[in-house]
mmCIF file of C-alpha atoms in Angstrom:
data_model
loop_
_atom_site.group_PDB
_atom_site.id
_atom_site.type_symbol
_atom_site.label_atom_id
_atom_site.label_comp_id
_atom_site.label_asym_id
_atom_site.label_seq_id
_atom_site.Cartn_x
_atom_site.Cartn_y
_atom_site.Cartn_z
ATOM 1 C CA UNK A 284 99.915 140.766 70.035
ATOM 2 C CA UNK A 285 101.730 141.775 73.439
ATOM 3 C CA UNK A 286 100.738 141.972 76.804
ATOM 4 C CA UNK A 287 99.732 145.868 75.944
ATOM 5 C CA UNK A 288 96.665 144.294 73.993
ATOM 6 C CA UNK A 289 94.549 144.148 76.783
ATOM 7 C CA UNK A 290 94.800 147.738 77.586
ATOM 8 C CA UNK A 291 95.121 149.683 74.074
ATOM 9 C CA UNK A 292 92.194 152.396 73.359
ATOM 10 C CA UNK A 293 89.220 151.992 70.796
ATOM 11 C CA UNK A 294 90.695 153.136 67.518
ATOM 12 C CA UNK A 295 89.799 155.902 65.455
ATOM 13 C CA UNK A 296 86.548 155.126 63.631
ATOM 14 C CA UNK A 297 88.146 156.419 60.426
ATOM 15 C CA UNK A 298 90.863 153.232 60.695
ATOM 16 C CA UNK A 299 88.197 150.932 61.899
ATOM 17 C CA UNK A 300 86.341 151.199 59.323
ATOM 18 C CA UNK A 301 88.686 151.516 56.740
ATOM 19 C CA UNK A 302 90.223 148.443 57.724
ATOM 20 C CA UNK A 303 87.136 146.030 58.235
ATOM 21 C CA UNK A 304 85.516 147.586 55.437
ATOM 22 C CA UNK A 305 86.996 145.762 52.744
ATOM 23 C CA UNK A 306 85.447 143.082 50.913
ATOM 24 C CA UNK A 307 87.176 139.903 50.669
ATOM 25 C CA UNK A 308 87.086 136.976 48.272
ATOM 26 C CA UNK A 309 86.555 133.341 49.127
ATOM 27 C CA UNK A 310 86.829 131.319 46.337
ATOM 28 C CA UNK A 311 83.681 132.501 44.425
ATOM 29 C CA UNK A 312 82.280 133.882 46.981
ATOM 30 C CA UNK A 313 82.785 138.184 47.794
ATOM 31 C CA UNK A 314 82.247 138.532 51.480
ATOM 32 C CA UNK A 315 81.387 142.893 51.855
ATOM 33 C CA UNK A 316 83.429 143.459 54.364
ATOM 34 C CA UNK A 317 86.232 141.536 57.173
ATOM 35 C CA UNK A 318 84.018 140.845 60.162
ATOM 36 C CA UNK A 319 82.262 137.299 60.354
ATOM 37 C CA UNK A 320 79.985 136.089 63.017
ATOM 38 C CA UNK A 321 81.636 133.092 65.230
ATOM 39 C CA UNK A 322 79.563 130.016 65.431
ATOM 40 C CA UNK A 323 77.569 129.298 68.400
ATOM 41 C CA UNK A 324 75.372 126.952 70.164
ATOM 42 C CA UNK A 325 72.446 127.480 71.177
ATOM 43 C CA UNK A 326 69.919 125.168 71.458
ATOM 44 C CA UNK A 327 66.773 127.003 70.396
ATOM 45 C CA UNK A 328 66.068 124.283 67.337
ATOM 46 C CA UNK A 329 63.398 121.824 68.684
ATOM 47 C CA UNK A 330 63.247 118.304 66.963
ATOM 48 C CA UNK A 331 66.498 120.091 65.177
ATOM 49 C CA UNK A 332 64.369 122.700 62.992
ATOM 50 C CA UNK A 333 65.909 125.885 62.847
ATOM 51 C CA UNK A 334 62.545 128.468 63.304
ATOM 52 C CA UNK A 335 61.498 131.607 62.196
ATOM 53 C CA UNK A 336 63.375 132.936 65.689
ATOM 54 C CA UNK A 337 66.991 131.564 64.237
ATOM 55 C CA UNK A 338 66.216 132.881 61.075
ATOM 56 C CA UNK A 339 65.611 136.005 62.857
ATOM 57 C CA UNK A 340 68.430 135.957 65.000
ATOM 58 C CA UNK A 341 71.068 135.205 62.248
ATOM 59 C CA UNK A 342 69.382 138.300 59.859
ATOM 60 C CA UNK A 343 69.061 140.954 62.621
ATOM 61 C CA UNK A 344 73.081 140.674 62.562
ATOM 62 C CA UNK A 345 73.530 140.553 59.102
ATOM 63 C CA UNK A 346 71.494 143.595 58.817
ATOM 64 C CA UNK A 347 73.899 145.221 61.378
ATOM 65 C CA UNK A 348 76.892 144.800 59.366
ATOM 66 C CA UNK A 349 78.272 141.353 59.582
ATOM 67 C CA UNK A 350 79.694 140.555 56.603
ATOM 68 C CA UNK A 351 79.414 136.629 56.745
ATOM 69 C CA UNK A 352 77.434 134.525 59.343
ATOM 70 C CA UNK A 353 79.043 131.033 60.288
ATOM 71 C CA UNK A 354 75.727 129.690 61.602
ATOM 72 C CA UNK A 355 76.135 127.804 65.078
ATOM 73 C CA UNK A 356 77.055 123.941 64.496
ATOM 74 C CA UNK A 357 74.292 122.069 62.841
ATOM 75 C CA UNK A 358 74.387 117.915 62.734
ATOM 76 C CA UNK A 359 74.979 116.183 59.374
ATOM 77 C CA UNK A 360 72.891 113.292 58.547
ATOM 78 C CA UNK A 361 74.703 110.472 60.353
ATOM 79 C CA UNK A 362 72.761 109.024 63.470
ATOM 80 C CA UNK A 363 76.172 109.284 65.496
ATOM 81 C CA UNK A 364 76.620 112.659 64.703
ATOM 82 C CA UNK A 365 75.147 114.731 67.944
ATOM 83 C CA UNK A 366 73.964 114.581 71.403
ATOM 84 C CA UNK A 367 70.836 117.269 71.259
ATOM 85 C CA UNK A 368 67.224 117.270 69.899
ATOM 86 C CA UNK A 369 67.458 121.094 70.340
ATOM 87 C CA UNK A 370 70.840 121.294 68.018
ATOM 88 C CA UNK A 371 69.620 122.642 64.264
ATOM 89 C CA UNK A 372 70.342 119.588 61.791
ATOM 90 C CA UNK A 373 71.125 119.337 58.335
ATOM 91 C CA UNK A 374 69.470 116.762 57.026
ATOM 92 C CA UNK A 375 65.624 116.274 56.902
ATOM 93 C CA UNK A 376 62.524 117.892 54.828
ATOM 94 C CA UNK A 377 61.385 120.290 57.720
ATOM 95 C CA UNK A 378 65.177 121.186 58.953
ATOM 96 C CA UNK A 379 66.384 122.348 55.208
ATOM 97 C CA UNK A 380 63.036 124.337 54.671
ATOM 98 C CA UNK A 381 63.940 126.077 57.650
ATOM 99 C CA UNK A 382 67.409 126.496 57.032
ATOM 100 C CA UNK A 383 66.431 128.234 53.453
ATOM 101 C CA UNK A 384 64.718 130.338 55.284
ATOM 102 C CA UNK A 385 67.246 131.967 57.370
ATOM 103 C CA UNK A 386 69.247 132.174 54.059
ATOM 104 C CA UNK A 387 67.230 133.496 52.547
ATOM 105 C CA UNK A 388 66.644 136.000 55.780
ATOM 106 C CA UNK A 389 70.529 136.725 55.658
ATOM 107 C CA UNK A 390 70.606 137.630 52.232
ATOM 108 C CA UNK A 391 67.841 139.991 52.487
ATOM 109 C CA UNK A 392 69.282 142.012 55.294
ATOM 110 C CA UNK A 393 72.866 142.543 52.972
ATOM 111 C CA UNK A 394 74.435 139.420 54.458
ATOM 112 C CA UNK A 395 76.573 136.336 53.450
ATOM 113 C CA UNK A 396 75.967 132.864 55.410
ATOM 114 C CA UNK A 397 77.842 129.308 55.211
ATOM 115 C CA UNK A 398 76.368 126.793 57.924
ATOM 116 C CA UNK A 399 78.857 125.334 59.959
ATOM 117 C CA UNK A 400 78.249 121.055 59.491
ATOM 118 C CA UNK A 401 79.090 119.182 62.374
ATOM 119 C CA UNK A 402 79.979 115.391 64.023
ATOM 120 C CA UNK A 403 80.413 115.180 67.522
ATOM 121 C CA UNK A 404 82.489 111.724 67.105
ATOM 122 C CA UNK A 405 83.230 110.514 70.655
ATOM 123 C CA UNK A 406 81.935 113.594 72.859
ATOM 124 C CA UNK A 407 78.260 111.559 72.284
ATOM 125 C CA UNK A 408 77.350 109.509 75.105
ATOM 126 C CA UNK A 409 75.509 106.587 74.667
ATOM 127 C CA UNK A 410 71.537 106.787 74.918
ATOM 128 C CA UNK A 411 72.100 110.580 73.606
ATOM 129 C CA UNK A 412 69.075 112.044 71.377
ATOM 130 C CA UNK A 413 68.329 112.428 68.648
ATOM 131 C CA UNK A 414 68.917 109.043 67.938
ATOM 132 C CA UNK A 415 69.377 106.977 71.276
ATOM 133 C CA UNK A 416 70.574 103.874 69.987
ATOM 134 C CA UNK A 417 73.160 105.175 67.615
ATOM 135 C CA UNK A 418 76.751 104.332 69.059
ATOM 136 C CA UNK A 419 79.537 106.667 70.193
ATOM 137 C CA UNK A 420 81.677 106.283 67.211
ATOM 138 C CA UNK A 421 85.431 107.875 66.691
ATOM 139 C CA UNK A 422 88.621 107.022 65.448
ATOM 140 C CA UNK A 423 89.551 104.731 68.480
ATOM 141 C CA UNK A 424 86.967 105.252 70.418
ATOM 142 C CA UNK A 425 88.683 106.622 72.998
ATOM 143 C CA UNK A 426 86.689 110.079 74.684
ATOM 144 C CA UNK A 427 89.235 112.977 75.146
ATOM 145 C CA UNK A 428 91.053 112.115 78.555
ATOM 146 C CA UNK A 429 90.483 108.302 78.299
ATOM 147 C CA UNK A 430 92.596 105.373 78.295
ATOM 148 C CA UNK A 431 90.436 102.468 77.294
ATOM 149 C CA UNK A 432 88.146 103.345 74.504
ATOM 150 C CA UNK A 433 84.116 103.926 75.648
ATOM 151 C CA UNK A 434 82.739 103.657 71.689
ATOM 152 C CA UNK A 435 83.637 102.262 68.256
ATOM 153 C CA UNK A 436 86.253 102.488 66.366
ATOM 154 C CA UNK A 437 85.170 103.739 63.233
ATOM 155 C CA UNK A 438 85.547 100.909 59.956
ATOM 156 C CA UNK A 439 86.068 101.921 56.514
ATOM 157 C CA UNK A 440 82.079 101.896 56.201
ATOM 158 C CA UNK A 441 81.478 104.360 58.982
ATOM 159 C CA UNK A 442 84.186 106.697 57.393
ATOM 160 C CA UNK A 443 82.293 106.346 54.067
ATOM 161 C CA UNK A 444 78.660 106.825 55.674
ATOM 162 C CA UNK A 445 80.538 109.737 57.809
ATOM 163 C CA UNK A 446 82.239 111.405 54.397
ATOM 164 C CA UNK A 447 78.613 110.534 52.449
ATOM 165 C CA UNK A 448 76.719 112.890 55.140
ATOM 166 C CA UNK A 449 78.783 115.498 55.052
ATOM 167 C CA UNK A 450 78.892 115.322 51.184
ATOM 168 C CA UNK A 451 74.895 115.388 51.613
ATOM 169 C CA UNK A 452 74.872 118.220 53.302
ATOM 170 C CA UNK A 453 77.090 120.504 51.400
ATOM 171 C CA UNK A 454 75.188 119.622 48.361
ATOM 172 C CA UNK A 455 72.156 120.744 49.608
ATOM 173 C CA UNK A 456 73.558 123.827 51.357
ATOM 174 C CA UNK A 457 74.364 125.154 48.146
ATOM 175 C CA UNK A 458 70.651 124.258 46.898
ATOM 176 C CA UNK A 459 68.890 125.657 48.970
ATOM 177 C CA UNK A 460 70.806 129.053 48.626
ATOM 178 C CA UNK A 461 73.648 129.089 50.960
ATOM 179 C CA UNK A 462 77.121 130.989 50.515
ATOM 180 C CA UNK A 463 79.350 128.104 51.045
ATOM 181 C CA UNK A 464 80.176 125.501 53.770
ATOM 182 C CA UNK A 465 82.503 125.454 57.130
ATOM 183 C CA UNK A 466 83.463 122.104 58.147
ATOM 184 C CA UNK A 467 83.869 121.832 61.773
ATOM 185 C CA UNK A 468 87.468 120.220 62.575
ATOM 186 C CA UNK A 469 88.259 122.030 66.084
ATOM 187 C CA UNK A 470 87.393 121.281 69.446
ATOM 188 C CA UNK A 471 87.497 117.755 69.758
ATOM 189 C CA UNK A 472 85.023 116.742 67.749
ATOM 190 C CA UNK A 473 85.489 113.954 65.049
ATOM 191 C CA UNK A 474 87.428 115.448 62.344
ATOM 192 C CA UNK A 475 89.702 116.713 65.242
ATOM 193 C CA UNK A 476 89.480 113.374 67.080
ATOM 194 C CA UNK A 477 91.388 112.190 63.939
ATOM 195 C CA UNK A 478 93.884 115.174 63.678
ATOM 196 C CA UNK A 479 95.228 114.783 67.141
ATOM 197 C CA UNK A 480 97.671 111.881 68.483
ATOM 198 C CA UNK A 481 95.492 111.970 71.882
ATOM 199 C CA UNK A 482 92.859 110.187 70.113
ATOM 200 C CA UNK A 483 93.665 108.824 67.120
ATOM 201 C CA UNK A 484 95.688 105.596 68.049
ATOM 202 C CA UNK A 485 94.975 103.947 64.614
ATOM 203 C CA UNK A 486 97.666 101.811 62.923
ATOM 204 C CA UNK A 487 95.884 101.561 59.514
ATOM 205 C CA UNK A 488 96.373 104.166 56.836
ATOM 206 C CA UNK A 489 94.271 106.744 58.745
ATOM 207 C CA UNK A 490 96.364 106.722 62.310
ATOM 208 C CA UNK A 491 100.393 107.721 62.857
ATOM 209 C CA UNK A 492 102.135 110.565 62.407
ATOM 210 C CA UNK A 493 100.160 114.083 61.645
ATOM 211 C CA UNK A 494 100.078 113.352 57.696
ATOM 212 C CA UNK A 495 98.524 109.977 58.234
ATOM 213 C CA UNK A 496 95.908 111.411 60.934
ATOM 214 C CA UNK A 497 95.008 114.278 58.388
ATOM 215 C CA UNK A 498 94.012 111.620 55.746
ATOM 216 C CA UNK A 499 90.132 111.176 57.098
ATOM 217 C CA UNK A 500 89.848 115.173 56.862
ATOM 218 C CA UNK A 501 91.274 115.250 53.513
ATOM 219 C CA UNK A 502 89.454 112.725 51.716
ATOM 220 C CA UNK A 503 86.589 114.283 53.181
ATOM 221 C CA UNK A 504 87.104 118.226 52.219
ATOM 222 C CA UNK A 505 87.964 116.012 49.094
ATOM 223 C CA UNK A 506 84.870 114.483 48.664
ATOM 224 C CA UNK A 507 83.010 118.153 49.135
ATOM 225 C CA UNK A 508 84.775 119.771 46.970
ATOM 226 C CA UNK A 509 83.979 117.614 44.017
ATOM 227 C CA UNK A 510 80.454 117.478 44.924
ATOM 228 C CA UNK A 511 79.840 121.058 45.076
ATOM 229 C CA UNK A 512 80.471 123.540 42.126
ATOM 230 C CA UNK A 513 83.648 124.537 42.101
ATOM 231 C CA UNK A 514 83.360 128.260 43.359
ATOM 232 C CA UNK A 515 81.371 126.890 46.174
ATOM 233 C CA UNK A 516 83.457 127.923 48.632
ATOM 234 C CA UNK A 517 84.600 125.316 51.573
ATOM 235 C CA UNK A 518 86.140 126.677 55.005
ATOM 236 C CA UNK A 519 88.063 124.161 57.303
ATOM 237 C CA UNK A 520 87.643 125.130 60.726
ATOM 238 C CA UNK A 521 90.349 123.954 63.503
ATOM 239 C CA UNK A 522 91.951 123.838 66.960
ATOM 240 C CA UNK A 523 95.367 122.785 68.904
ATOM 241 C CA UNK A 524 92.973 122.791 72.298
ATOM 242 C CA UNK A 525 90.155 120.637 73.011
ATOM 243 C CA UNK A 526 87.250 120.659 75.082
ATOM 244 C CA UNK A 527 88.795 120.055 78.707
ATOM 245 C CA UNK A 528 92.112 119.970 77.586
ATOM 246 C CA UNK A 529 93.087 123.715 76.450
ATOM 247 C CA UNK A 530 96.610 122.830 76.526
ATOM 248 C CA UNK A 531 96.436 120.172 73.809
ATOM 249 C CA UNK A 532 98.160 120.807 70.800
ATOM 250 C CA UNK A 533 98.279 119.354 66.687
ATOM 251 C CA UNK A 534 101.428 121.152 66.167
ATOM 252 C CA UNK A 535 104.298 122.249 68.455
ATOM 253 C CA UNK A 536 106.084 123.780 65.184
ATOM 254 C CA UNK A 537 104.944 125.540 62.090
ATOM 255 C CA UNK A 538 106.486 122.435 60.027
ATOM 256 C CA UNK A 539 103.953 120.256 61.967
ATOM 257 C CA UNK A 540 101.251 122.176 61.487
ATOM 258 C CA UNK A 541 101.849 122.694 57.549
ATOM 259 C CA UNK A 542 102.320 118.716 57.443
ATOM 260 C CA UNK A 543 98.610 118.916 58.922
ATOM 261 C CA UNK A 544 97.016 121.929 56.707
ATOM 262 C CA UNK A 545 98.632 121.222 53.033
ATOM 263 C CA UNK A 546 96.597 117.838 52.664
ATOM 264 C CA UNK A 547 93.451 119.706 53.508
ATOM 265 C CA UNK A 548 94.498 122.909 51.230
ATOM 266 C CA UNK A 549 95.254 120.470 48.145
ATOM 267 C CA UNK A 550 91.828 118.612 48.926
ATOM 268 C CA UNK A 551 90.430 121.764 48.188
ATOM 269 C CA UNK A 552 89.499 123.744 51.508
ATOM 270 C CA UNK A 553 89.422 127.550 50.089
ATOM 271 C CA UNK A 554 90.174 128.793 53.465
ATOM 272 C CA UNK A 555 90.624 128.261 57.324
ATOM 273 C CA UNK A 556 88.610 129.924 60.459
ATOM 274 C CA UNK A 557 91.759 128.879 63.250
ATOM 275 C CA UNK A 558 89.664 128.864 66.444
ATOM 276 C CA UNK A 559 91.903 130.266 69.475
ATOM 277 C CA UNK A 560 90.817 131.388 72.735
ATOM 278 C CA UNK A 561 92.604 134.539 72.897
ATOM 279 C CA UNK A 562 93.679 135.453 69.078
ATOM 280 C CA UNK A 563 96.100 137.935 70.580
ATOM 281 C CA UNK A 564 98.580 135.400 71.522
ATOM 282 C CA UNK A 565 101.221 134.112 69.457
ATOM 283 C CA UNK A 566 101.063 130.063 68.481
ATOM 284 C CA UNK A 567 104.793 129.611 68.336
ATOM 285 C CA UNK A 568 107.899 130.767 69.660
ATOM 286 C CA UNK A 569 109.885 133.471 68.515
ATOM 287 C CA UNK A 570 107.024 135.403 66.461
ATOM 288 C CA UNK A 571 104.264 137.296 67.328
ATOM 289 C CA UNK A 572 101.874 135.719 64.682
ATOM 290 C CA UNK A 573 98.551 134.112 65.993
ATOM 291 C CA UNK A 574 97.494 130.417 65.099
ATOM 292 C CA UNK A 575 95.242 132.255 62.143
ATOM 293 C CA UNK A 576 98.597 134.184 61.005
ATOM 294 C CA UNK A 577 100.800 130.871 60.593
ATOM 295 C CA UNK A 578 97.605 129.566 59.175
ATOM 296 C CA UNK A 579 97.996 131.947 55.807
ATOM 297 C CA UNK A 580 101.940 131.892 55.724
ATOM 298 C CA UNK A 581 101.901 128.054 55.722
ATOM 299 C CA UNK A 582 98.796 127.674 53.134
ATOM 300 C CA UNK A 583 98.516 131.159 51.358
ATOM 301 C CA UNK A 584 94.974 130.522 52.118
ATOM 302 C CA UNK A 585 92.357 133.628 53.616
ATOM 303 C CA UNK A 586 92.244 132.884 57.029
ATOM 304 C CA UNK A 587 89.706 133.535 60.087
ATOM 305 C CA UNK A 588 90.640 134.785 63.369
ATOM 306 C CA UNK A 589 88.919 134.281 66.197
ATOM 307 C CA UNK A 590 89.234 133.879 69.991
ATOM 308 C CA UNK A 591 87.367 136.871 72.598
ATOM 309 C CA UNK A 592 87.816 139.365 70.598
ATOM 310 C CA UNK A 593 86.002 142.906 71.607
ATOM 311 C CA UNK A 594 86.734 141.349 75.343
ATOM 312 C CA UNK A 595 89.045 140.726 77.536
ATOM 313 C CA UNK A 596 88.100 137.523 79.320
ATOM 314 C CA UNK A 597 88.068 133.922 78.078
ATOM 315 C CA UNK A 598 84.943 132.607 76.161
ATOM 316 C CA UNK A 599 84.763 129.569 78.423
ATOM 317 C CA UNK A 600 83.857 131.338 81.766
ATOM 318 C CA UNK A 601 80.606 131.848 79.881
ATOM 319 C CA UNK A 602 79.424 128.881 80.403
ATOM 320 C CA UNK A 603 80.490 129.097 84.020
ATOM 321 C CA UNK A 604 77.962 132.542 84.234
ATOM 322 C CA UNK A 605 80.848 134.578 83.951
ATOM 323 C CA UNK A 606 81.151 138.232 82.257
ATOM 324 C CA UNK A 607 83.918 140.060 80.759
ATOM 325 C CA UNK A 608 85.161 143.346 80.730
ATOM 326 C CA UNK A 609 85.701 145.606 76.893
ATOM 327 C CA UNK A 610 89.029 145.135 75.412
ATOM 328 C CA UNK A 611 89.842 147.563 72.335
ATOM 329 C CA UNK A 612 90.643 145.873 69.195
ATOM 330 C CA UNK A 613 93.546 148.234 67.851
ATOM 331 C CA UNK A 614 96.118 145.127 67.810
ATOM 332 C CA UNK A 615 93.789 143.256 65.894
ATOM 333 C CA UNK A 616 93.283 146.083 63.021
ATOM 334 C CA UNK A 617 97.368 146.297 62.997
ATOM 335 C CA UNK A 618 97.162 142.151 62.283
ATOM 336 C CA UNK A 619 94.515 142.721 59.491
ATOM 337 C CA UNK A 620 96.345 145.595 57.824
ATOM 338 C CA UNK A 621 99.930 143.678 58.205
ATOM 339 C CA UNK A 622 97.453 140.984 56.417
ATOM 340 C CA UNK A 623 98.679 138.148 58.753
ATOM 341 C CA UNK A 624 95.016 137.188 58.347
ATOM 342 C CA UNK A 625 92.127 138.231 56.299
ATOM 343 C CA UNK A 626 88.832 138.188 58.480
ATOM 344 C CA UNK A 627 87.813 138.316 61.814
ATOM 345 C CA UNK A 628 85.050 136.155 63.763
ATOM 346 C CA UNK A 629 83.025 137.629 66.583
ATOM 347 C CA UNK A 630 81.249 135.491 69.373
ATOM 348 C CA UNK A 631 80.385 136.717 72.921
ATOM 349 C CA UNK A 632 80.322 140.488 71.965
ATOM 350 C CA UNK A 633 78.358 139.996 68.542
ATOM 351 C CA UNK A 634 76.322 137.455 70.687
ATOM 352 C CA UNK A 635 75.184 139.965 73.351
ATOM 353 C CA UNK A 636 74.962 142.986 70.974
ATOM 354 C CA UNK A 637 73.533 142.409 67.888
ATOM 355 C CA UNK A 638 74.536 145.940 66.426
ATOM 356 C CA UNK A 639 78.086 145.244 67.264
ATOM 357 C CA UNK A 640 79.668 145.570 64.004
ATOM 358 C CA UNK A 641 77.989 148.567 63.079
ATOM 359 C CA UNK A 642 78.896 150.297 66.352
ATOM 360 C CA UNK A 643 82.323 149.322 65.516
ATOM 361 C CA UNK A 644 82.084 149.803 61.817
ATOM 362 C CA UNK A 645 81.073 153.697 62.520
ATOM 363 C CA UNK A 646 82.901 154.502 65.369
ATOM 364 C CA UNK A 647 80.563 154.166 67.912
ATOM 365 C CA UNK A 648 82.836 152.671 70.524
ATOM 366 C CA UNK A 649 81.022 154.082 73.659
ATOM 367 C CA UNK A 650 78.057 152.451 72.653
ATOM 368 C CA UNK A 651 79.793 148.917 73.332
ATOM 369 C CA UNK A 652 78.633 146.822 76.298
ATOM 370 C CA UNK A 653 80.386 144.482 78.197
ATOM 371 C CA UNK A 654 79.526 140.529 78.247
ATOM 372 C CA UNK A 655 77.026 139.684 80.754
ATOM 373 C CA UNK A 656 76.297 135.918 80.602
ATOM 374 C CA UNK A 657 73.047 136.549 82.950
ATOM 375 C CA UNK A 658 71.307 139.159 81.190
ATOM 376 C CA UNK A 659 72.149 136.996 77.638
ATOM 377 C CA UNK A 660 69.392 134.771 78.451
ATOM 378 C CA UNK A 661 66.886 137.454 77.746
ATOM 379 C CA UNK A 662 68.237 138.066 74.471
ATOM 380 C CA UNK A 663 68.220 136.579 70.919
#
């Protein structure tokens, strides 16, 4: 993970594919090989009812070789939980038939799929769909950035009606035929709004230092795993940067960060998708191992990677329109094979080119294409 990342060559396909080959087990779960699809917003769900088009989209990449699709974030059943009437929910007769569906979709084209179950917390604004009058609701109710608070602080119901939906969910996710579950903890949203001092200024049991902020995400994960069977496997997805503050971290040491991730290992998260923007660059000083690397020395759990991998450009331009060049991936095969981490999650490149993996998977490096954020729109 050195500045010569960004220009190394495409590997051999032999080593490619020997390396990302391999299956992988989470909890109960075998994934068939190391390459997982990132999650991703879109916003093609109307009335949050995930069509024949998502189940489409989600199978035509399983089919191509992704080993395990993290489905793009999907609301839990709490009327605080989103901002969107376009964002897929969890919750509701029509949204879960559809949602079997594309399991049902991924499993037929050789794939593995967990749905990624999501709160928004504070980044709601009031008067938001799906549900207008539902407050902003966090564990201050302070927005990232702010000094006052703009919502609710969240009581010991709301925590309980939070926990309750996002026990809801799991259970039926695992009904209706899904792999697993990935609870969303990065990026600012509400499980990270209580993880991170710049939000969390509780003085009850659930605000002070990193332990105490943990304890909302632990009795949650918590809560899952005892409602779910107990090889139902349960990912913990999480940051150090936030949505308009990149520079934000949990954990300026490894002993920080393993105050932060043993509550939620014990709880009973089976492993950790460690969302980076660039998973070439080392988390802490004086080693070369990524956020995703400290992430499986701390915990001994599998871990994720993920962060523009296949390019060499930062996700976030593409919301701004902007592309990105090809970057080869040889530094991240020497990562998986040193086994700092166990799996790695695509977005941008696996987004534009649905045959990604197997182009990678056999070799077929001068079939990749570059990001291009304008001509995306034409494709699903």
């Amino acid at each position: 993970m050195t500045a010569s990342a960004h220009t190394s060559t495409s590997p051999s396909a032999s080593r490619a594919a020997e390396i990302l080959s391999r299956p992988i087990a989470l909890n109960g779960l075998t994934v068939p090989n190391r390459i997982a699809m990132a999650p991703m917003t879109r916003q093609f769900s109307p009335g949050g009812i995930p069509g024949e088009n998502v189940a489409s989209y989600y199978a035509r990449r399983a089919g191509a070789g992704v080993g395990l699709i993290v489905t793009e974030g999907t609301y839990v059943g709490h009327e605080s939980a989103g901002q969107s009437d376009r964002i897929p929910r969890f919750h509701g007769e029509e949204q879960l038939a559809g949602w079997a569906k594309a399991a049902d979709a991924v499993h037929a084209a050789g794939g593995r799929i967990v749905p990624q179950l999501w709160h928004i917390g504070m980044v709601r604004e009031q008067g938001q769909p799906p549900y207008a009058d539902a407050p902003a609701v966090g564990p201050s109710g302070l927005r990232i950035g702010a000094t006052e608070p703009t919502g609710r602080a969240m009581t010991q119901d709301d925590l309980d009606d939070v926990i309750d939906a996002f026990v809801e969910a799991a259970v039926a996710a695992e009904r209706i035929g899904f792999d697993g579950v990935e609870l969303h903890g990065a990026h600012g949203y509400l499980l990270d709004q209580f993880l991170w001092a710049g939000t969390n200024r509780r003085t009850d049991s659930y605000g002070g230092d990193p332990v105490a902020r943990t304890k909302f995400a632990a009795e949650l994960v918590g809560a899952v795993r005892e409602a779910v069977s107990p090889e139902f496997p349960i990912i913990f997805r999480y940051s150090q940067w936030k949505q308009d503050v990149y520079k934000a971290r949990l954990a300026e040491t490894p002993e920080e960060l393993e105050s932060i991730l043993a509550p939620l290992a014990a709880a009973g998260a089976d492993a950790f998708h460690a969302s980076t923007r660039r998973y070439w660059l080392p988390e802490f000083d004086g080693s070369d191992l990524n956020l995703a690397g400290w992430t499986k020395k701390l915990t001994g759990k599998p871990t994720i990677t993920v962060g523009s991998v296949g390019l060499d450009g930062d996700f976030l331009k593409g919301f701004k329109g902007e592309g990105a060049p090809l970057k080869g991936i040889d530094d991240l095969l020497d990562a998986l094979e040193r086994e700092e981490y166990d799996m790695v999650a695509v977005g941008r490149a696996l987004l534009q080119d649905p045959q990604w993996a197997s182009k990678i998977l056999a070799g077929r490096f001068d079939e990749l294409k570059p990001y291009d954020a304008v001509a995306l729109k034409t494709l699903s």
